[in-house]
Amino acid sequence: MNNSLTAEKGSSTQITDLIRSLGPGIMMATAAVGGSHLVSSTKAGAIYGWQLAAVILLVNLFKYPFFRAGVQFTMGTNKSLIEGYSDMGRIYLWLFTLLTFVSAVVNTAALLMFSASLLSYFSPVTVSMTINAVVIAIVCLAILLAGHYKALDKLSKGIMIVLVIATVSAVIIASSKGAIAPANFETPTIWNVASIGFIVIMMGWMPAPIEISSITSMWLKSQSEQQNVTARSALFDFNVGYIGTAFLAIFFLALGALVLHGNGQELETSGIGFSHQLVSMYATTIGEWSRYLIAIIAFFCIFGSTITVIDGYSRAMAEAQRLLQPKPMKHRTILNGWMLLISILAIGILFFMISELMTMLNFAMILAFMTTPVFAVLNYRLVVSANLTGELALTPRMKALCWVGLAYLFGFLAVFIWWKWLM
């Protein structure tokens, strides 16, 4: 009997330790569920109904091994993926650094503008969107500069809990209302040329740009410095975050399919316009009381993405700087400097170049989409060359999934090039 109690206590302790180890995977999920989920997934449901549900799940499956590589490589070698790129050749490190810098500034500016527009639902005073963006940037920096990893870790977990509860509740409420599309409504098909642009970009940014895998490895290194992290706990944390983002994408698609699909209103093209339209449509469809519920979902999505993007991209840039220009400077000083620089440049875009933001964002999206297959190959090569063992080893099934995933990434890159420049 004592042995039984000891076994139960040991099992309970293991589960508790796994829950406590949650961190980098949850932060990855928080960074991922911004525009790609709130806007792209909901729009997919609004336009095409349930047709893209299987596509979203397959995309997440095919990209899984390349995001997982960040955890495998870091836990197996105690190096970040960025250090791995540097070991493979400085040209890869420079490519990563340039891509990350462009993405960091433009994505932060877009997320600040996005979250600032949603803040207007809660702000007791009426101020310009740029002022709201400055306030949000200051709040993000205050949280990060005060606590760094620990503060972001706790905030990300809180945001994800609220987000999951609110999203699932909204889907249940919408489901109880039934479909709103009229019986004679004809759903647009995904099998035509006109759909390629939307589908390819949605797939390219689902669940997140590939550089997030290297940022996850940086978060994992930071977590390992503060607590004991095992291969099992790191993979558990990653799987919870990654699989969670996949299911959240389906829930957001369900919201679009249940509430917006076939209601006769023209959808806004911009992310900001669409988010406001989403909130208003829910209020009229489900009830005025739901306006703040949906607004909270939207705001927490984007605010969570904003703060994790500032922290993650800054860590990546600080690591790249350390490898490109090794100097005897404190890591925290470099990291703080990048947080401030990225935030200031993003605010500068909103003040002086806001009319060009969508053009810059589209450029960043295209650049990230086109370089995704390259970094997927690099991640695969790093994991293979590391000769990992045990739970971190690359199994035959995972290796097969890698090859299928690479075929998908390069195949859709070819489709995108044809659609964008050759069609």
mmCIF file of N, CA and C in Angstrom, residues 1-12:
data_model
loop_
_atom_site.group_PDB
_atom_site.id
_atom_site.type_symbol
_atom_site.label_atom_id
_atom_site.label_comp_id
_atom_site.label_asym_id
_atom_site.label_seq_id
_atom_site.Cartn_x
_atom_site.Cartn_y
_atom_site.Cartn_z
ATOM 1 N N MET A 1 0.831 -1.208 0.000
ATOM 2 C CA MET A 1 0.000 0.000 0.000
ATOM 3 C C MET A 1 0.863 1.256 0.000
ATOM 4 N N ASN A 2 1.967 1.209 0.805
ATOM 5 C CA ASN A 2 2.874 2.345 0.837
ATOM 6 C C ASN A 2 3.499 2.592 -0.531
ATOM 7 N N ASN A 3 3.817 1.452 -1.227
ATOM 8 C CA ASN A 3 4.393 1.573 -2.567
ATOM 9 C C ASN A 3 3.414 2.239 -3.520
ATOM 10 N N SER A 4 2.106 1.865 -3.350
ATOM 11 C CA SER A 4 1.066 2.448 -4.203
ATOM 12 C C SER A 4 0.951 3.952 -3.970
ATOM 13 N N LEU A 5 0.969 4.350 -2.691
ATOM 14 C CA LEU A 5 0.875 5.778 -2.370
ATOM 15 C C LEU A 5 2.087 6.540 -2.892
ATOM 16 N N THR A 6 3.259 5.899 -2.772
ATOM 17 C CA THR A 6 4.486 6.535 -3.261
ATOM 18 C C THR A 6 4.434 6.734 -4.771
ATOM 19 N N ALA A 7 3.911 5.695 -5.471
ATOM 20 C CA ALA A 7 3.807 5.777 -6.929
ATOM 21 C C ALA A 7 2.851 6.888 -7.346
ATOM 22 N N GLU A 8 1.701 6.958 -6.625
ATOM 23 C CA GLU A 8 0.717 7.998 -6.937
ATOM 24 C C GLU A 8 1.300 9.384 -6.684
ATOM 25 N N LYS A 9 2.042 9.502 -5.558
ATOM 26 C CA LYS A 9 2.642 10.794 -5.226
ATOM 27 C C LYS A 9 3.684 11.182 -6.263
ATOM 28 N N GLY A 10 4.464 10.169 -6.714
ATOM 29 C CA GLY A 10 5.476 10.444 -7.735
ATOM 30 C C GLY A 10 4.856 10.856 -9.052
ATOM 31 N N SER A 11 3.768 10.180 -9.427
ATOM 32 C CA SER A 11 3.071 10.528 -10.664
ATOM 33 C C SER A 11 2.495 11.932 -10.592
ATOM 34 N N SER A 12 1.911 12.253 -9.421
ATOM 35 C CA SER A 12 1.342 13.586 -9.233
ATOM 36 C C SER A 12 2.422 14.664 -9.307
#
